[in-house]
Amino acid sequence: MLRAVFDASVYVSAIIQPAGTPGRLIERFLRDGSFELMLSPAIVDEVLRALGYRKVRRLLRGADAQLWFEDVVVLADVVADRELSGICDDPDDDKYLAAALEGRASHVVTGDRRFLALGEHAGVAIVIPRAFLDLLGA
């Protein structure tokens, strides 16, 4: 079974546009466990912070983002924060690779072009949501 780490932008996109590719990925995870999702405390903190941004809250159309994300967290595998630095151009992205390595995930899913440019690290592929959905056979 595939194991993955999603960056915060994937979660934000998923709740804003449930019919979009990130939303379909989260639905696949919540509905039928098509893959294993890894989170770390640092990722949870960043996602909750992003979901609380005023510009994001305006786009939610009344959805309870924290309750929605809580459902994800309960079903995900939460791994320990692992120290990893200097890998990504943006130091904030290192936490996603750290969680992938700690959780033995094969993929990090992101829409961040700079992060995607890395391509892979230590056997962890860095892919866009569409590529990961294609791997799941959707």
mmCIF file of N, CA and C in Angstrom:
data_model
loop_
_atom_site.group_PDB
_atom_site.id
_atom_site.type_symbol
_atom_site.label_atom_id
_atom_site.label_comp_id
_atom_site.label_asym_id
_atom_site.label_seq_id
_atom_site.Cartn_x
_atom_site.Cartn_y
_atom_site.Cartn_z
ATOM 1 N N MET A 1 0.845 -1.185 0.000
ATOM 2 C CA MET A 1 0.000 0.000 0.000
ATOM 3 C C MET A 1 0.888 1.245 0.000
ATOM 4 N N LEU A 2 0.496 2.229 -0.789
ATOM 5 C CA LEU A 2 1.249 3.483 -0.849
ATOM 6 C C LEU A 2 1.123 4.250 0.465
ATOM 7 N N ARG A 3 2.224 4.896 0.828
ATOM 8 C CA ARG A 3 2.254 5.752 2.018
ATOM 9 C C ARG A 3 2.677 7.136 1.551
ATOM 10 N N ALA A 4 1.979 8.163 2.034
ATOM 11 C CA ALA A 4 2.254 9.509 1.539
ATOM 12 C C ALA A 4 2.183 10.548 2.647
ATOM 13 N N VAL A 5 2.823 11.671 2.375
ATOM 14 C CA VAL A 5 2.746 12.873 3.194
ATOM 15 C C VAL A 5 2.216 13.971 2.279
ATOM 16 N N PHE A 6 1.210 14.700 2.736
ATOM 17 C CA PHE A 6 0.678 15.833 1.980
ATOM 18 C C PHE A 6 1.174 17.115 2.618
ATOM 19 N N ASP A 7 1.505 18.116 1.800
ATOM 20 C CA ASP A 7 1.866 19.402 2.384
ATOM 21 C C ASP A 7 0.595 20.195 2.680
ATOM 22 N N ALA A 8 0.736 21.273 3.444
ATOM 23 C CA ALA A 8 -0.419 22.047 3.915
ATOM 24 C C ALA A 8 -1.290 22.546 2.771
ATOM 25 N N SER A 9 -0.675 22.904 1.650
ATOM 26 C CA SER A 9 -1.465 23.441 0.533
ATOM 27 C C SER A 9 -2.442 22.411 -0.023
ATOM 28 N N VAL A 10 -2.100 21.147 0.064
ATOM 29 C CA VAL A 10 -2.994 20.096 -0.421
ATOM 30 C C VAL A 10 -4.249 20.047 0.453
ATOM 31 N N TYR A 11 -4.076 20.129 1.770
ATOM 32 C CA TYR A 11 -5.232 20.123 2.679
ATOM 33 C C TYR A 11 -6.104 21.349 2.465
ATOM 34 N N VAL A 12 -5.476 22.518 2.334
ATOM 35 C CA VAL A 12 -6.239 23.755 2.135
ATOM 36 C C VAL A 12 -7.017 23.678 0.827
ATOM 37 N N SER A 13 -6.380 23.238 -0.244
ATOM 38 C CA SER A 13 -7.065 23.095 -1.529
ATOM 39 C C SER A 13 -8.205 22.087 -1.434
ATOM 40 N N ALA A 14 -7.990 21.021 -0.687
ATOM 41 C CA ALA A 14 -9.002 19.963 -0.571
ATOM 42 C C ALA A 14 -10.275 20.461 0.093
ATOM 43 N N ILE A 15 -10.146 21.272 1.127
ATOM 44 C CA ILE A 15 -11.363 21.729 1.814
ATOM 45 C C ILE A 15 -12.037 22.853 1.053
ATOM 46 N N ILE A 16 -11.259 23.649 0.335
ATOM 47 C CA ILE A 16 -11.854 24.750 -0.436
ATOM 48 C C ILE A 16 -12.565 24.219 -1.680
ATOM 49 N N GLN A 17 -11.966 23.242 -2.355
ATOM 50 C CA GLN A 17 -12.542 22.657 -3.570
ATOM 51 C C GLN A 17 -12.596 21.144 -3.446
ATOM 52 N N PRO A 18 -13.590 20.619 -2.746
ATOM 53 C CA PRO A 18 -13.663 19.166 -2.531
ATOM 54 C C PRO A 18 -13.711 18.347 -3.819
ATOM 55 N N ALA A 19 -14.204 18.923 -4.912
ATOM 56 C CA ALA A 19 -14.288 18.181 -6.167
ATOM 57 C C ALA A 19 -12.973 18.200 -6.945
ATOM 58 N N GLY A 20 -12.012 19.022 -6.515
ATOM 59 C CA GLY A 20 -10.721 19.087 -7.183
ATOM 60 C C GLY A 20 -9.853 17.885 -6.827
ATOM 61 N N THR A 21 -8.701 17.809 -7.444
ATOM 62 C CA THR A 21 -7.818 16.653 -7.220
ATOM 63 C C THR A 21 -7.425 16.487 -5.755
ATOM 64 N N PRO A 22 -6.971 17.526 -5.044
ATOM 65 C CA PRO A 22 -6.650 17.336 -3.621
ATOM 66 C C PRO A 22 -7.865 16.867 -2.821
ATOM 67 N N GLY A 23 -9.034 17.419 -3.120
ATOM 68 C CA GLY A 23 -10.250 16.993 -2.422
ATOM 69 C C GLY A 23 -10.571 15.536 -2.689
ATOM 70 N N ARG A 24 -10.354 15.115 -3.916
ATOM 71 C CA ARG A 24 -10.595 13.708 -4.253
ATOM 72 C C ARG A 24 -9.616 12.790 -3.533
ATOM 73 N N LEU A 25 -8.376 13.246 -3.372
ATOM 74 C CA LEU A 25 -7.390 12.450 -2.624
ATOM 75 C C LEU A 25 -7.821 12.273 -1.173
ATOM 76 N N ILE A 26 -8.234 13.366 -0.545
ATOM 77 C CA ILE A 26 -8.669 13.273 0.858
ATOM 78 C C ILE A 26 -9.903 12.391 0.957
ATOM 79 N N GLU A 27 -10.820 12.520 0.018
ATOM 80 C CA GLU A 27 -12.008 11.668 0.027
ATOM 81 C C GLU A 27 -11.627 10.194 -0.090
ATOM 82 N N ARG A 28 -10.694 9.881 -0.985
ATOM 83 C CA ARG A 28 -10.239 8.491 -1.132
ATOM 84 C C ARG A 28 -9.640 7.979 0.174
ATOM 85 N N PHE A 29 -8.871 8.833 0.846
ATOM 86 C CA PHE A 29 -8.270 8.438 2.112
ATOM 87 C C PHE A 29 -9.337 8.199 3.177
ATOM 88 N N LEU A 30 -10.260 9.150 3.319
ATOM 89 C CA LEU A 30 -11.278 9.050 4.369
ATOM 90 C C LEU A 30 -12.295 7.953 4.089
ATOM 91 N N ARG A 31 -12.658 7.784 2.830
ATOM 92 C CA ARG A 31 -13.721 6.849 2.479
ATOM 93 C C ARG A 31 -13.251 5.406 2.429
ATOM 94 N N ASP A 32 -12.155 5.142 1.704
ATOM 95 C CA ASP A 32 -11.786 3.740 1.552
ATOM 96 C C ASP A 32 -10.329 3.422 1.844
ATOM 97 N N GLY A 33 -9.612 4.337 2.459
ATOM 98 C CA GLY A 33 -8.244 4.024 2.853
ATOM 99 C C GLY A 33 -7.390 3.524 1.713
ATOM 100 N N SER A 34 -7.458 4.195 0.564
ATOM 101 C CA SER A 34 -6.717 3.779 -0.630
ATOM 102 C C SER A 34 -5.209 3.863 -0.448
ATOM 103 N N PHE A 35 -4.770 4.580 0.585
ATOM 104 C CA PHE A 35 -3.352 4.751 0.874
ATOM 105 C C PHE A 35 -3.219 5.128 2.343
ATOM 106 N N GLU A 36 -2.011 5.062 2.841
ATOM 107 C CA GLU A 36 -1.742 5.465 4.223
ATOM 108 C C GLU A 36 -1.194 6.883 4.200
ATOM 109 N N LEU A 37 -1.697 7.704 5.098
ATOM 110 C CA LEU A 37 -1.304 9.104 5.167
ATOM 111 C C LEU A 37 -0.504 9.338 6.440
ATOM 112 N N MET A 38 0.657 9.963 6.279
ATOM 113 C CA MET A 38 1.537 10.251 7.411
ATOM 114 C C MET A 38 1.433 11.735 7.760
ATOM 115 N N LEU A 39 1.415 12.011 9.045
ATOM 116 C CA LEU A 39 1.448 13.376 9.565
ATOM 117 C C LEU A 39 2.463 13.415 10.694
ATOM 118 N N SER A 40 2.956 14.587 10.982
ATOM 119 C CA SER A 40 3.790 14.793 12.170
ATOM 120 C C SER A 40 3.188 15.966 12.925
ATOM 121 N N PRO A 41 3.531 16.133 14.199
ATOM 122 C CA PRO A 41 3.013 17.292 14.941
ATOM 123 C C PRO A 41 3.315 18.621 14.244
ATOM 124 N N ALA A 42 4.483 18.753 13.640
ATOM 125 C CA ALA A 42 4.824 20.003 12.944
ATOM 126 C C ALA A 42 3.914 20.233 11.740
ATOM 127 N N ILE A 43 3.557 19.173 11.028
ATOM 128 C CA ILE A 43 2.650 19.308 9.884
ATOM 129 C C ILE A 43 1.252 19.659 10.367
ATOM 130 N N VAL A 44 0.782 18.995 11.407
ATOM 131 C CA VAL A 44 -0.543 19.299 11.963
ATOM 132 C C VAL A 44 -0.612 20.777 12.338
ATOM 133 N N ASP A 45 0.416 21.276 13.013
ATOM 134 C CA ASP A 45 0.444 22.688 13.406
ATOM 135 C C ASP A 45 0.362 23.604 12.195
ATOM 136 N N GLU A 46 1.134 23.301 11.151
ATOM 137 C CA GLU A 46 1.127 24.158 9.964
ATOM 138 C C GLU A 46 -0.221 24.126 9.256
ATOM 139 N N VAL A 47 -0.829 22.957 9.150
ATOM 140 C CA VAL A 47 -2.130 22.860 8.482
ATOM 141 C C VAL A 47 -3.179 23.641 9.266
ATOM 142 N N LEU A 48 -3.205 23.477 10.574
ATOM 143 C CA LEU A 48 -4.183 24.208 11.384
ATOM 144 C C LEU A 48 -3.981 25.711 11.265
ATOM 145 N N ARG A 49 -2.735 26.139 11.228
ATOM 146 C CA ARG A 49 -2.434 27.564 11.062
ATOM 147 C C ARG A 49 -2.944 28.038 9.697
ATOM 148 N N ALA A 50 -2.681 27.272 8.645
ATOM 149 C CA ALA A 50 -3.117 27.646 7.292
ATOM 150 C C ALA A 50 -4.644 27.676 7.185
ATOM 151 N N LEU A 51 -5.310 26.715 7.802
ATOM 152 C CA LEU A 51 -6.770 26.680 7.758
ATOM 153 C C LEU A 51 -7.388 27.852 8.513
ATOM 154 N N GLY A 52 -6.627 28.450 9.409
ATOM 155 C CA GLY A 52 -7.110 29.591 10.178
ATOM 156 C C GLY A 52 -6.877 30.943 9.528
ATOM 157 N N TYR A 53 -6.134 30.979 8.425
ATOM 158 C CA TYR A 53 -5.892 32.256 7.747
ATOM 159 C C TYR A 53 -7.217 32.866 7.297
ATOM 160 N N ARG A 54 -7.338 34.174 7.443
ATOM 161 C CA ARG A 54 -8.572 34.871 7.082
ATOM 162 C C ARG A 54 -8.974 34.600 5.631
ATOM 163 N N LYS A 55 -8.018 34.652 4.703
ATOM 164 C CA LYS A 55 -8.359 34.446 3.289
ATOM 165 C C LYS A 55 -8.864 33.027 3.042
ATOM 166 N N VAL A 56 -8.378 32.053 3.811
ATOM 167 C CA VAL A 56 -8.859 30.674 3.679
ATOM 168 C C VAL A 56 -10.250 30.558 4.287
ATOM 169 N N ARG A 57 -10.440 31.121 5.480
ATOM 170 C CA ARG A 57 -11.751 31.039 6.144
ATOM 171 C C ARG A 57 -12.860 31.630 5.276
ATOM 172 N N ARG A 58 -12.548 32.702 4.528
ATOM 173 C CA ARG A 58 -13.557 33.323 3.646
ATOM 174 C C ARG A 58 -13.995 32.370 2.536
ATOM 175 N N LEU A 59 -13.108 31.484 2.116
ATOM 176 C CA LEU A 59 -13.413 30.565 1.013
ATOM 177 C C LEU A 59 -14.095 29.268 1.463
ATOM 178 N N LEU A 60 -14.213 29.071 2.758
ATOM 179 C CA LEU A 60 -14.724 27.795 3.272
ATOM 180 C C LEU A 60 -16.236 27.639 3.179
ATOM 181 N N ARG A 61 -16.950 28.711 2.947
ATOM 182 C CA ARG A 61 -18.415 28.654 2.822
ATOM 183 C C ARG A 61 -19.068 27.932 3.996
ATOM 184 N N GLY A 62 -18.645 28.255 5.198
ATOM 185 C CA GLY A 62 -19.269 27.692 6.395
ATOM 186 C C GLY A 62 -18.728 26.351 6.852
ATOM 187 N N ALA A 63 -17.822 25.747 6.114
ATOM 188 C CA ALA A 63 -17.266 24.452 6.518
ATOM 189 C C ALA A 63 -16.434 24.614 7.786
ATOM 190 N N ASP A 64 -16.486 23.635 8.655
ATOM 191 C CA ASP A 64 -15.677 23.652 9.876
ATOM 192 C C ASP A 64 -14.346 22.965 9.563
ATOM 193 N N ALA A 65 -13.355 23.781 9.226
ATOM 194 C CA ALA A 65 -12.062 23.259 8.782
ATOM 195 C C ALA A 65 -11.373 22.439 9.853
ATOM 196 N N GLN A 66 -11.445 22.886 11.095
ATOM 197 C CA GLN A 66 -10.754 22.144 12.151
ATOM 198 C C GLN A 66 -11.391 20.784 12.385
ATOM 199 N N LEU A 67 -12.694 20.708 12.358
ATOM 200 C CA LEU A 67 -13.379 19.422 12.523
ATOM 201 C C LEU A 67 -13.058 18.492 11.347
ATOM 202 N N TRP A 68 -13.073 19.037 10.137
ATOM 203 C CA TRP A 68 -12.729 18.264 8.945
ATOM 204 C C TRP A 68 -11.312 17.709 9.053
ATOM 205 N N PHE A 69 -10.365 18.564 9.440
ATOM 206 C CA PHE A 69 -8.980 18.114 9.539
ATOM 207 C C PHE A 69 -8.804 17.123 10.689
ATOM 208 N N GLU A 70 -9.584 17.271 11.741
ATOM 209 C CA GLU A 70 -9.523 16.318 12.857
ATOM 210 C C GLU A 70 -9.856 14.903 12.376
ATOM 211 N N ASP A 71 -10.823 14.784 11.467
ATOM 212 C CA ASP A 71 -11.159 13.468 10.900
ATOM 213 C C ASP A 71 -9.954 12.867 10.181
ATOM 214 N N VAL A 72 -9.208 13.708 9.474
ATOM 215 C CA VAL A 72 -8.011 13.250 8.775
ATOM 216 C C VAL A 72 -6.958 12.787 9.784
ATOM 217 N N VAL A 73 -6.719 13.603 10.796
ATOM 218 C CA VAL A 73 -5.680 13.294 11.786
ATOM 219 C C VAL A 73 -5.970 11.981 12.498
ATOM 220 N N VAL A 74 -7.222 11.754 12.848
ATOM 221 C CA VAL A 74 -7.601 10.536 13.568
ATOM 222 C C VAL A 74 -7.279 9.287 12.752
ATOM 223 N N LEU A 75 -7.428 9.364 11.445
ATOM 224 C CA LEU A 75 -7.202 8.201 10.593
ATOM 225 C C LEU A 75 -5.774 8.084 10.066
ATOM 226 N N ALA A 76 -5.019 9.169 10.153
ATOM 227 C CA ALA A 76 -3.641 9.169 9.651
ATOM 228 C C ALA A 76 -2.696 8.536 10.673
ATOM 229 N N ASP A 77 -1.509 8.197 10.198
ATOM 230 C CA ASP A 77 -0.443 7.749 11.087
ATOM 231 C C ASP A 77 0.382 8.969 11.470
ATOM 232 N N VAL A 78 0.394 9.299 12.741
ATOM 233 C CA VAL A 78 1.171 10.448 13.202
ATOM 234 C C VAL A 78 2.533 9.950 13.657
ATOM 235 N N VAL A 79 3.569 10.454 13.000
ATOM 236 C CA VAL A 79 4.939 10.046 13.315
ATOM 237 C C VAL A 79 5.619 11.165 14.095
ATOM 238 N N ALA A 80 6.681 10.831 14.764
ATOM 239 C CA ALA A 80 7.421 11.821 15.543
ATOM 240 C C ALA A 80 8.082 12.835 14.618
ATOM 241 N N ASP A 81 8.180 14.063 15.110
ATOM 242 C CA ASP A 81 8.960 15.058 14.377
ATOM 243 C C ASP A 81 10.398 14.578 14.338
ATOM 244 N N ARG A 82 11.014 14.710 13.198
ATOM 245 C CA ARG A 82 12.390 14.267 12.993
ATOM 246 C C ARG A 82 13.207 15.468 12.537
ATOM 247 N N GLU A 83 14.388 15.588 13.031
ATOM 248 C CA GLU A 83 15.253 16.706 12.654
ATOM 249 C C GLU A 83 15.828 16.457 11.271
ATOM 250 N N LEU A 84 15.541 17.378 10.368
ATOM 251 C CA LEU A 84 16.070 17.313 9.004
ATOM 252 C C LEU A 84 16.127 18.752 8.519
ATOM 253 N N SER A 85 17.259 19.164 8.011
ATOM 254 C CA SER A 85 17.343 20.544 7.535
ATOM 255 C C SER A 85 18.320 20.647 6.378
ATOM 256 N N GLY A 86 18.127 21.699 5.599
ATOM 257 C CA GLY A 86 19.028 21.984 4.502
ATOM 258 C C GLY A 86 18.777 21.195 3.232
ATOM 259 N N ILE A 87 17.672 20.492 3.151
ATOM 260 C CA ILE A 87 17.383 19.692 1.964
ATOM 261 C C ILE A 87 16.620 20.529 0.929
ATOM 262 N N CYS A 88 15.588 21.200 1.364
ATOM 263 C CA CYS A 88 14.721 21.970 0.467
ATOM 264 C C CYS A 88 15.171 23.427 0.398
ATOM 265 N N ASP A 89 14.832 24.079 -0.720
ATOM 266 C CA ASP A 89 15.096 25.511 -0.850
ATOM 267 C C ASP A 89 14.391 26.290 0.256
ATOM 268 N N ASP A 90 13.161 25.891 0.552
ATOM 269 C CA ASP A 90 12.386 26.511 1.626
ATOM 270 C C ASP A 90 12.520 25.620 2.857
ATOM 271 N N PRO A 91 13.176 26.103 3.908
ATOM 272 C CA PRO A 91 13.382 25.269 5.101
ATOM 273 C C PRO A 91 12.080 24.738 5.704
ATOM 274 N N ASP A 92 10.949 25.434 5.475
ATOM 275 C CA ASP A 92 9.666 24.954 5.992
ATOM 276 C C ASP A 92 9.233 23.643 5.335
ATOM 277 N N ASP A 93 9.765 23.339 4.165
ATOM 278 C CA ASP A 93 9.391 22.098 3.477
ATOM 279 C C ASP A 93 10.142 20.873 4.000
ATOM 280 N N ASP A 94 11.237 21.087 4.711
ATOM 281 C CA ASP A 94 12.011 19.954 5.232
ATOM 282 C C ASP A 94 11.173 19.050 6.137
ATOM 283 N N LYS A 95 10.198 19.624 6.850
ATOM 284 C CA LYS A 95 9.379 18.816 7.767
ATOM 285 C C LYS A 95 8.575 17.742 7.039
ATOM 286 N N TYR A 96 8.217 18.006 5.770
ATOM 287 C CA TYR A 96 7.449 17.021 5.007
ATOM 288 C C TYR A 96 8.329 15.832 4.617
ATOM 289 N N LEU A 97 9.538 16.123 4.207
ATOM 290 C CA LEU A 97 10.475 15.034 3.904
ATOM 291 C C LEU A 97 10.831 14.267 5.170
ATOM 292 N N ALA A 98 10.998 14.990 6.274
ATOM 293 C CA ALA A 98 11.314 14.331 7.550
ATOM 294 C C ALA A 98 10.199 13.362 7.941
ATOM 295 N N ALA A 99 8.947 13.793 7.799
ATOM 296 C CA ALA A 99 7.817 12.917 8.132
ATOM 297 C C ALA A 99 7.761 11.725 7.184
ATOM 298 N N ALA A 100 8.054 11.958 5.910
ATOM 299 C CA ALA A 100 8.055 10.862 4.942
ATOM 300 C C ALA A 100 9.117 9.825 5.302
ATOM 301 N N LEU A 101 10.291 10.292 5.662
ATOM 302 C CA LEU A 101 11.359 9.357 6.039
ATOM 303 C C LEU A 101 11.015 8.627 7.338
ATOM 304 N N GLU A 102 10.504 9.355 8.309
ATOM 305 C CA GLU A 102 10.135 8.745 9.596
ATOM 306 C C GLU A 102 9.022 7.718 9.418
ATOM 307 N N GLY A 103 8.061 8.008 8.532
ATOM 308 C CA GLY A 103 6.917 7.123 8.320
ATOM 309 C C GLY A 103 7.088 6.148 7.170
ATOM 310 N N ARG A 104 8.301 6.117 6.588
ATOM 311 C CA ARG A 104 8.586 5.230 5.469
ATOM 312 C C ARG A 104 7.597 5.433 4.317
ATOM 313 N N ALA A 105 7.283 6.696 4.035
ATOM 314 C CA ALA A 105 6.375 7.031 2.941
ATOM 315 C C ALA A 105 7.146 7.048 1.626
ATOM 316 N N SER A 106 6.449 6.710 0.566
ATOM 317 C CA SER A 106 7.078 6.704 -0.753
ATOM 318 C C SER A 106 6.920 8.035 -1.483
ATOM 319 N N HIS A 107 5.956 8.860 -1.043
ATOM 320 C CA HIS A 107 5.646 10.092 -1.757
ATOM 321 C C HIS A 107 5.363 11.258 -0.810
ATOM 322 N N VAL A 108 5.774 12.436 -1.242
ATOM 323 C CA VAL A 108 5.304 13.692 -0.677
ATOM 324 C C VAL A 108 4.501 14.349 -1.785
ATOM 325 N N VAL A 109 3.289 14.783 -1.449
ATOM 326 C CA VAL A 109 2.387 15.378 -2.435
ATOM 327 C C VAL A 109 2.291 16.874 -2.162
ATOM 328 N N THR A 110 2.570 17.671 -3.190
ATOM 329 C CA THR A 110 2.593 19.126 -3.034
ATOM 330 C C THR A 110 2.262 19.806 -4.358
ATOM 331 N N GLY A 111 1.839 21.030 -4.258
ATOM 332 C CA GLY A 111 1.648 21.852 -5.444
ATOM 333 C C GLY A 111 2.709 22.929 -5.550
ATOM 334 N N ASP A 112 3.635 22.940 -4.626
ATOM 335 C CA ASP A 112 4.689 23.959 -4.546
ATOM 336 C C ASP A 112 5.766 23.669 -5.596
ATOM 337 N N ARG A 113 5.888 24.560 -6.576
ATOM 338 C CA ARG A 113 6.835 24.342 -7.685
ATOM 339 C C ARG A 113 8.279 24.206 -7.214
ATOM 340 N N ARG A 114 8.666 25.011 -6.241
ATOM 341 C CA ARG A 114 10.052 24.935 -5.757
ATOM 342 C C ARG A 114 10.315 23.597 -5.081
ATOM 343 N N PHE A 115 9.354 23.108 -4.334
ATOM 344 C CA PHE A 115 9.481 21.818 -3.667
ATOM 345 C C PHE A 115 9.479 20.703 -4.718
ATOM 346 N N LEU A 116 8.587 20.806 -5.697
ATOM 347 C CA LEU A 116 8.517 19.805 -6.770
ATOM 348 C C LEU A 116 9.818 19.712 -7.550
ATOM 349 N N ALA A 117 10.521 20.830 -7.662
ATOM 350 C CA ALA A 117 11.774 20.859 -8.425
ATOM 351 C C ALA A 117 12.815 19.912 -7.838
ATOM 352 N N LEU A 118 12.709 19.612 -6.548
ATOM 353 C CA LEU A 118 13.634 18.668 -5.917
ATOM 354 C C LEU A 118 13.471 17.268 -6.519
ATOM 355 N N GLY A 119 12.256 16.929 -6.896
ATOM 356 C CA GLY A 119 12.008 15.655 -7.577
ATOM 357 C C GLY A 119 11.917 14.448 -6.663
ATOM 358 N N GLU A 120 12.946 14.231 -5.895
ATOM 359 C CA GLU A 120 12.962 13.128 -4.923
ATOM 360 C C GLU A 120 14.112 13.343 -3.953
ATOM 361 N N HIS A 121 13.990 12.687 -2.803
ATOM 362 C CA HIS A 121 15.058 12.723 -1.817
ATOM 363 C C HIS A 121 15.032 11.398 -1.062
ATOM 364 N N ALA A 122 16.168 10.735 -1.017
ATOM 365 C CA ALA A 122 16.322 9.482 -0.269
ATOM 366 C C ALA A 122 15.219 8.477 -0.605
ATOM 367 N N GLY A 123 14.861 8.417 -1.884
ATOM 368 C CA GLY A 123 13.854 7.463 -2.322
ATOM 369 C C GLY A 123 12.421 7.923 -2.175
ATOM 370 N N VAL A 124 12.208 9.131 -1.684
ATOM 371 C CA VAL A 124 10.856 9.683 -1.542
ATOM 372 C C VAL A 124 10.577 10.573 -2.749
ATOM 373 N N ALA A 125 9.583 10.202 -3.536
ATOM 374 C CA ALA A 125 9.209 10.987 -4.714
ATOM 375 C C ALA A 125 8.368 12.184 -4.282
ATOM 376 N N ILE A 126 8.618 13.327 -4.911
ATOM 377 C CA ILE A 126 7.861 14.542 -4.629
ATOM 378 C C ILE A 126 7.018 14.815 -5.864
ATOM 379 N N VAL A 127 5.691 14.704 -5.706
ATOM 380 C CA VAL A 127 4.796 14.730 -6.858
ATOM 381 C C VAL A 127 3.618 15.684 -6.643
ATOM 382 N N ILE A 128 2.990 16.047 -7.768
ATOM 383 C CA ILE A 128 1.771 16.857 -7.701
ATOM 384 C C ILE A 128 0.588 15.955 -7.337
ATOM 385 N N PRO A 129 -0.500 16.549 -6.828
ATOM 386 C CA PRO A 129 -1.668 15.734 -6.471
ATOM 387 C C PRO A 129 -2.180 14.856 -7.612
ATOM 388 N N ARG A 130 -2.218 15.377 -8.838
ATOM 389 C CA ARG A 130 -2.717 14.589 -9.978
ATOM 390 C C ARG A 130 -1.885 13.328 -10.185
ATOM 391 N N ALA A 131 -0.574 13.442 -10.080
ATOM 392 C CA ALA A 131 0.306 12.276 -10.268
ATOM 393 C C ALA A 131 0.025 11.226 -9.194
ATOM 394 N N PHE A 132 -0.200 11.663 -7.957
ATOM 395 C CA PHE A 132 -0.483 10.705 -6.893
ATOM 396 C C PHE A 132 -1.852 10.055 -7.104
ATOM 397 N N LEU A 133 -2.836 10.844 -7.511
ATOM 398 C CA LEU A 133 -4.157 10.276 -7.791
ATOM 399 C C LEU A 133 -4.071 9.249 -8.916
ATOM 400 N N ASP A 134 -3.260 9.536 -9.913
ATOM 401 C CA ASP A 134 -3.064 8.579 -11.006
ATOM 402 C C ASP A 134 -2.446 7.279 -10.506
ATOM 403 N N LEU A 135 -1.533 7.376 -9.557
ATOM 404 C CA LEU A 135 -0.930 6.168 -8.968
ATOM 405 C C LEU A 135 -1.979 5.295 -8.265
ATOM 406 N N LEU A 136 -3.006 5.964 -7.717
ATOM 407 C CA LEU A 136 -4.049 5.232 -7.014
ATOM 408 C C LEU A 136 -5.049 4.594 -7.982
ATOM 409 N N GLY A 137 -4.891 4.917 -9.260
ATOM 410 C CA GLY A 137 -5.792 4.342 -10.254
ATOM 411 C C GLY A 137 -7.121 5.049 -10.348
ATOM 412 N N ALA A 138 -7.092 6.377 -10.163
ATOM 413 C CA ALA A 138 -8.355 7.132 -10.216
ATOM 414 C C ALA A 138 -8.493 7.857 -11.524
#
